[in-house]
Amino acid sequence: MNALPFLVVVWLLVVGLYGIATCRNSIYLVSALFVAQSSGYLLLLSVGYVNNGTAPITGDIPGTRIMVDPVVQALTLTDIVVGATVSALLLALALQRHKRSGTLDPKSEPPMRG
Amino acid sequence: MNTPPLPVVLPLFMAALLAALEQLRSRRRVLDVLSLLTALAVVVFDLLLLERSLAATLVYWFGDWSLMRGFPVGIAFVIDPAAALLALLASLLTVAALLFSWHHFHAVRTYYHTLMLLFLASLQGFALTGDLFNMFVFFELMGVAAYALTGYKIEESGPLEGGLNFAVMNSLGGLMVLLGIGLLYAKTGGLNLAWIGAALHGKPVTAPVGVAFMLLSVGFLVKGAVFPFHFWLPDAHSVAPTPASVLFSGIMVQLGLYAVARIYWVVFSDVLAQAPVQSAFLGIGIVTLLAGGAMACLQRHLKRLLAYSTVSHSGLILAGFALHERQALEGTLLYIFGHGLIKGGLFIATGILVYHFRSVDEKQLHGKCRRLKITGVLFLLAGLALAGLPPFGTWAGKGIIEESARGLGYGWLVPFFALGSVLTGGAVLRAGGGIFFGLGHLDPFSSSAPASGEEGAEAEKSRGPTPVIMILPMALLLLSSLGVGLLPQGQQVAALAAARFVDRDGYRHVVLAGERRMTPPLSRVARPGLGGGLIAAAGAVALATLFLAPGPLHGRATKRIKSIVRGPVVLLRRVHSGYIGDYVVWFTVGTAALTLLALLSW
């Protein structure tokens, strides 16, 4: 199996985590989270990929063609939907905070300490 | 009638229906009654499921897509008594929370009830499912409903921040679960827990399998709020509306830990060596237990105090699961049940304080609540129960875990368990004694700034006596917890649930071959001794007295004691910094450490 997709998975995850850990802007934070989440999609897709496989739409192709795994594609789609929901919710929270305090910086307000 | 999917389907359907009622004028009571009836119906379904699962584990294939040549092509609910018990706890707590919200909200929009029912549906699905990806989907649904509930008071800064931290950390947890699922799917080609376990059985262990287990564990441990993944919990639980906090602390966190135990037992227990998992999780559990207990003592924001006590108890529950033995599991299940009911009651008490005084700050409320006699007495009783006073459910559960730990040669765990109970119970008793009975002085250590949550304009200004419908759920929850510990039936059900839970081959068999195997009847049901519980409760009272009485903490020696404890206290406070960036660093370090452990040991 090709190692390249797995290296990219780890790279995306690390970059995303770094972005969340260091960012000073809530919108960036949500974007960094989405970058991290895309590592999950890539892992699933590369797990189910078959060399020279076609899209798993069985109606149109002759039965002899090799398909990629449709299950992981369904999983990825499900997770994209979940990720989009969470991002929308997070962006709404970030915007609301901007409206209240005029800042997007997660470190600007004194946190709930202790 | 086909009961298995109903606890999920009915609340989902009703949630959609309630959302459509937004246009209705004077809809408030309609919403309350409909959602309450739905939750009650779910309780009935769960009771039916529990009764049927006691006879034999139920397997329900959605759309009748079951096995094809031995391979599970569909999604299955696998309901054994442990799953049914947790589902029942979730629905009971939801009933209590919805009863309480009758007067809690000044004005309420449709989405509150919609979200509560969505949350209930996801809790049910998560507990009952036997499919890994299905579990992930319910995990995320649970998350999204919970984030939205946390941020319910969107005009305050506390809920915004708490919701944001909660959502980011749990999304990362969800991502870890997804990565774990990807690795396992690559290895086995299946998503059904029983199938994955059977497919891995007997094969040589490779690194991806170990890493997959650790990633799944990390993901669910984020929900389970153990160190170093627990930081989001106090931020979220302390600012969410009280009825939501009841569910968060009472069952959501525990379901995360349950998922780790379930996955380990069904999939990995005959593949991965037990020792590294056991020592890692026992260590994490003890650290969580102590850190949560210490932080609980340092709070003056009452809901935050309770949230940290939940952290402490989830450490105990993780340790109970990590002992990896039938009897310990029985105790842990009992403990989850007993603790969830009591914690729900305590959160409802804070809601009653908000109703009267719009505050949950221990300092502000000190001595002001003397007229709330019943609430005060119940609160103190719940504090004692939290410390494990016999015969509450917490006592029975903890006693059985301790007995099992001694039997396994882990006797050194027992003092830690007792210490955790003393710390959390003592913190609650101190707060209760000060608030409801005006005892003692202000506590010298709990000087951190309270977070603003729902104290604001949620309730109108002080009114007459507490409505019965607010005290009733609290009293009922405490009474149920008493029943769990007192009645031998509770323990028998837990014992049977544990026996079925550890019967890995039986679980795989009933899912993959459709045949039921009888679990051998249990020879004896041991009752834990009274001693440990009484000692822990006495310790909690002593700790509360130490805080409240004009003893060493307030006399001339205050300075010296303060200078001794200042170091650890400052360190603990600094670690719980409240910044999401720091939480993510902790998360990354924890994940890396556990993954490394997996790579080294397998």
Short mmCIF file of C-alpha atoms in Angstrom, two decimals, chain B residues 419-585:
data_model
loop_
_atom_site.label_atom_id
_atom_site.label_comp_id
_atom_site.label_asym_id
_atom_site.label_seq_id
_atom_site.Cartn_x
_atom_site.Cartn_y
_atom_site.Cartn_z
CA LEU B 419 -10.10 10.32 49.08
CA GLY B 420 -11.97 11.26 45.92
CA SER B 421 -15.30 10.72 47.68
CA VAL B 422 -14.18 12.79 50.65
CA LEU B 423 -13.03 15.67 48.46
CA THR B 424 -16.13 15.88 46.27
CA GLY B 425 -18.59 15.17 49.07
CA GLY B 426 -16.79 17.60 51.36
CA ALA B 427 -16.90 20.37 48.76
CA VAL B 428 -20.66 19.92 48.28
CA LEU B 429 -21.30 19.78 52.04
CA ARG B 430 -19.24 22.92 52.61
CA ALA B 431 -21.17 24.79 49.94
CA GLY B 432 -24.51 23.51 51.25
CA GLY B 433 -23.70 24.31 54.86
CA GLY B 434 -22.70 27.84 53.98
CA ILE B 435 -25.49 28.61 51.56
CA PHE B 436 -28.50 27.01 53.22
CA PHE B 437 -27.54 27.19 56.88
CA GLY B 438 -25.20 30.14 57.07
CA LEU B 439 -22.54 28.05 58.72
CA GLY B 440 -18.96 29.11 59.05
CA HIS B 441 -16.88 31.69 57.29
CA LEU B 442 -16.10 32.25 53.71
CA ASP B 443 -13.69 29.72 52.49
CA PRO B 444 -10.13 30.99 52.22
CA PHE B 445 -9.11 29.11 49.08
CA SER B 446 -12.04 29.40 46.74
CA SER B 447 -11.36 32.86 45.51
CA SER B 448 -11.46 32.37 41.75
CA ALA B 449 -13.74 34.59 39.77
CA PRO B 450 -17.06 32.95 39.03
CA ALA B 451 -18.10 32.56 35.45
CA SER B 452 -21.26 34.19 34.28
CA GLY B 453 -23.74 31.63 33.15
CA GLU B 454 -27.46 31.53 33.49
CA GLU B 455 -27.45 33.67 36.61
CA GLY B 456 -28.50 36.61 34.47
CA ALA B 457 -32.06 37.29 33.52
CA GLU B 458 -33.11 33.72 33.11
CA ALA B 459 -35.38 33.66 36.11
CA GLU B 460 -37.58 36.45 37.39
CA LYS B 461 -36.76 38.01 40.71
CA SER B 462 -37.37 36.14 43.88
CA ARG B 463 -40.80 34.69 44.32
CA GLY B 464 -42.67 32.86 47.04
CA PRO B 465 -42.00 29.29 48.01
CA THR B 466 -40.29 26.92 45.61
CA PRO B 467 -42.82 25.31 43.27
CA VAL B 468 -43.40 21.66 44.07
CA ILE B 469 -42.61 20.73 40.50
CA MET B 470 -39.03 21.92 41.04
CA ILE B 471 -38.38 20.07 44.30
CA LEU B 472 -40.24 16.95 43.20
CA PRO B 473 -37.73 15.78 40.58
CA MET B 474 -34.86 16.38 42.98
CA ALA B 475 -36.52 14.35 45.73
CA LEU B 476 -37.44 11.60 43.29
CA LEU B 477 -33.89 11.37 41.97
CA LEU B 478 -32.45 11.06 45.47
CA LEU B 479 -35.07 8.49 46.34
CA SER B 480 -34.26 6.46 43.23
CA SER B 481 -30.58 6.51 44.10
CA LEU B 482 -31.48 5.29 47.56
CA GLY B 483 -33.51 2.52 45.97
CA VAL B 484 -30.64 1.52 43.70
CA GLY B 485 -28.42 0.91 46.70
CA LEU B 486 -31.00 -0.38 49.15
CA LEU B 487 -32.95 -2.89 47.08
CA PRO B 488 -31.14 -6.13 46.31
CA GLN B 489 -32.87 -6.19 42.91
CA GLY B 490 -30.71 -3.28 41.73
CA GLN B 491 -27.62 -5.22 42.51
CA GLN B 492 -28.95 -8.41 40.92
CA VAL B 493 -29.69 -6.58 37.67
CA ALA B 494 -26.23 -4.99 37.72
CA ALA B 495 -24.61 -8.35 38.38
CA LEU B 496 -26.44 -9.93 35.47
CA ALA B 497 -25.64 -6.96 33.23
CA ALA B 498 -21.95 -7.26 34.10
CA ALA B 499 -21.94 -11.00 33.50
CA ARG B 500 -23.47 -10.49 30.06
CA PHE B 501 -21.14 -7.57 29.34
CA VAL B 502 -17.98 -9.62 29.89
CA ASP B 503 -19.30 -12.60 27.94
CA ARG B 504 -17.47 -11.64 24.76
CA ASP B 505 -18.09 -14.86 22.87
CA GLY B 506 -21.75 -14.83 23.80
CA TYR B 507 -22.07 -11.28 22.43
CA ARG B 508 -20.39 -12.18 19.16
CA HIS B 509 -22.40 -15.35 18.91
CA VAL B 510 -25.78 -13.72 19.34
CA VAL B 511 -24.99 -11.06 16.73
CA LEU B 512 -23.19 -13.15 14.13
CA ALA B 513 -24.99 -16.46 14.48
CA GLY B 514 -28.31 -15.30 15.86
CA GLU B 515 -28.26 -17.89 18.58
CA ARG B 516 -28.78 -17.09 22.20
CA ARG B 517 -26.57 -18.57 24.80
CA MET B 518 -27.64 -18.66 28.36
CA THR B 519 -25.33 -16.96 30.80
CA PRO B 520 -24.65 -19.23 33.74
CA PRO B 521 -26.62 -18.14 36.79
CA LEU B 522 -24.66 -16.21 39.35
CA SER B 523 -23.70 -18.09 42.43
CA ARG B 524 -23.91 -15.26 44.91
CA VAL B 525 -24.52 -11.58 45.10
CA ALA B 526 -22.13 -9.99 47.53
CA ARG B 527 -23.29 -7.04 49.57
CA PRO B 528 -20.56 -4.52 50.22
CA GLY B 529 -19.77 -3.71 53.83
CA LEU B 530 -21.03 -0.57 55.51
CA GLY B 531 -17.65 0.45 56.89
CA GLY B 532 -16.04 2.01 53.83
CA GLY B 533 -19.10 4.09 53.01
CA LEU B 534 -19.48 5.36 56.55
CA ILE B 535 -15.81 6.28 56.75
CA ALA B 536 -15.94 8.19 53.46
CA ALA B 537 -19.09 10.05 54.50
CA ALA B 538 -17.54 10.90 57.86
CA GLY B 539 -14.43 12.09 56.07
CA ALA B 540 -16.52 14.37 53.86
CA VAL B 541 -18.25 15.84 56.92
CA ALA B 542 -14.86 16.34 58.55
CA LEU B 543 -13.52 18.11 55.47
CA ALA B 544 -16.56 20.37 55.29
CA THR B 545 -16.18 21.13 59.00
CA LEU B 546 -12.53 21.96 58.44
CA PHE B 547 -13.57 24.50 55.83
CA LEU B 548 -16.49 25.93 57.78
CA ALA B 549 -15.59 25.75 61.45
CA PRO B 550 -13.32 28.32 63.09
CA GLY B 551 -10.60 25.69 63.17
CA PRO B 552 -7.06 25.65 61.85
CA LEU B 553 -7.98 27.12 58.48
CA HIS B 554 -9.23 30.32 60.06
CA GLY B 555 -7.18 30.76 63.21
CA ARG B 556 -3.63 31.92 63.62
CA ALA B 557 -2.18 29.06 61.60
CA THR B 558 -4.02 30.16 58.46
CA LYS B 559 -1.00 31.83 56.95
CA ARG B 560 1.24 28.85 57.38
CA ILE B 561 -1.27 26.42 55.91
CA LYS B 562 -1.96 28.77 53.06
CA SER B 563 1.70 29.07 52.22
CA ILE B 564 2.01 25.28 52.15
CA VAL B 565 -0.93 24.65 49.85
CA ARG B 566 -0.45 27.73 47.72
CA GLY B 567 2.00 26.04 45.36
CA PRO B 568 -0.20 23.12 44.28
CA VAL B 569 -3.30 25.32 44.22
CA VAL B 570 -1.72 27.88 41.93
CA LEU B 571 -0.39 25.10 39.72
CA LEU B 572 -3.81 23.45 39.45
CA ARG B 573 -5.46 26.77 38.66
CA ARG B 574 -2.88 27.60 36.05
CA VAL B 575 -3.30 24.23 34.35
CA HIS B 576 -7.05 24.87 34.06
CA SER B 577 -6.41 28.10 32.24
CA GLY B 578 -9.64 28.44 30.28
CA TYR B 579 -7.91 29.01 26.93
CA ILE B 580 -8.84 26.67 24.13
CA GLY B 581 -5.28 26.71 22.78
CA ASP B 582 -3.96 25.22 26.03
CA TYR B 583 -6.66 22.56 26.01
CA VAL B 584 -5.65 21.49 22.54
CA VAL B 585 -2.00 21.25 23.59
#
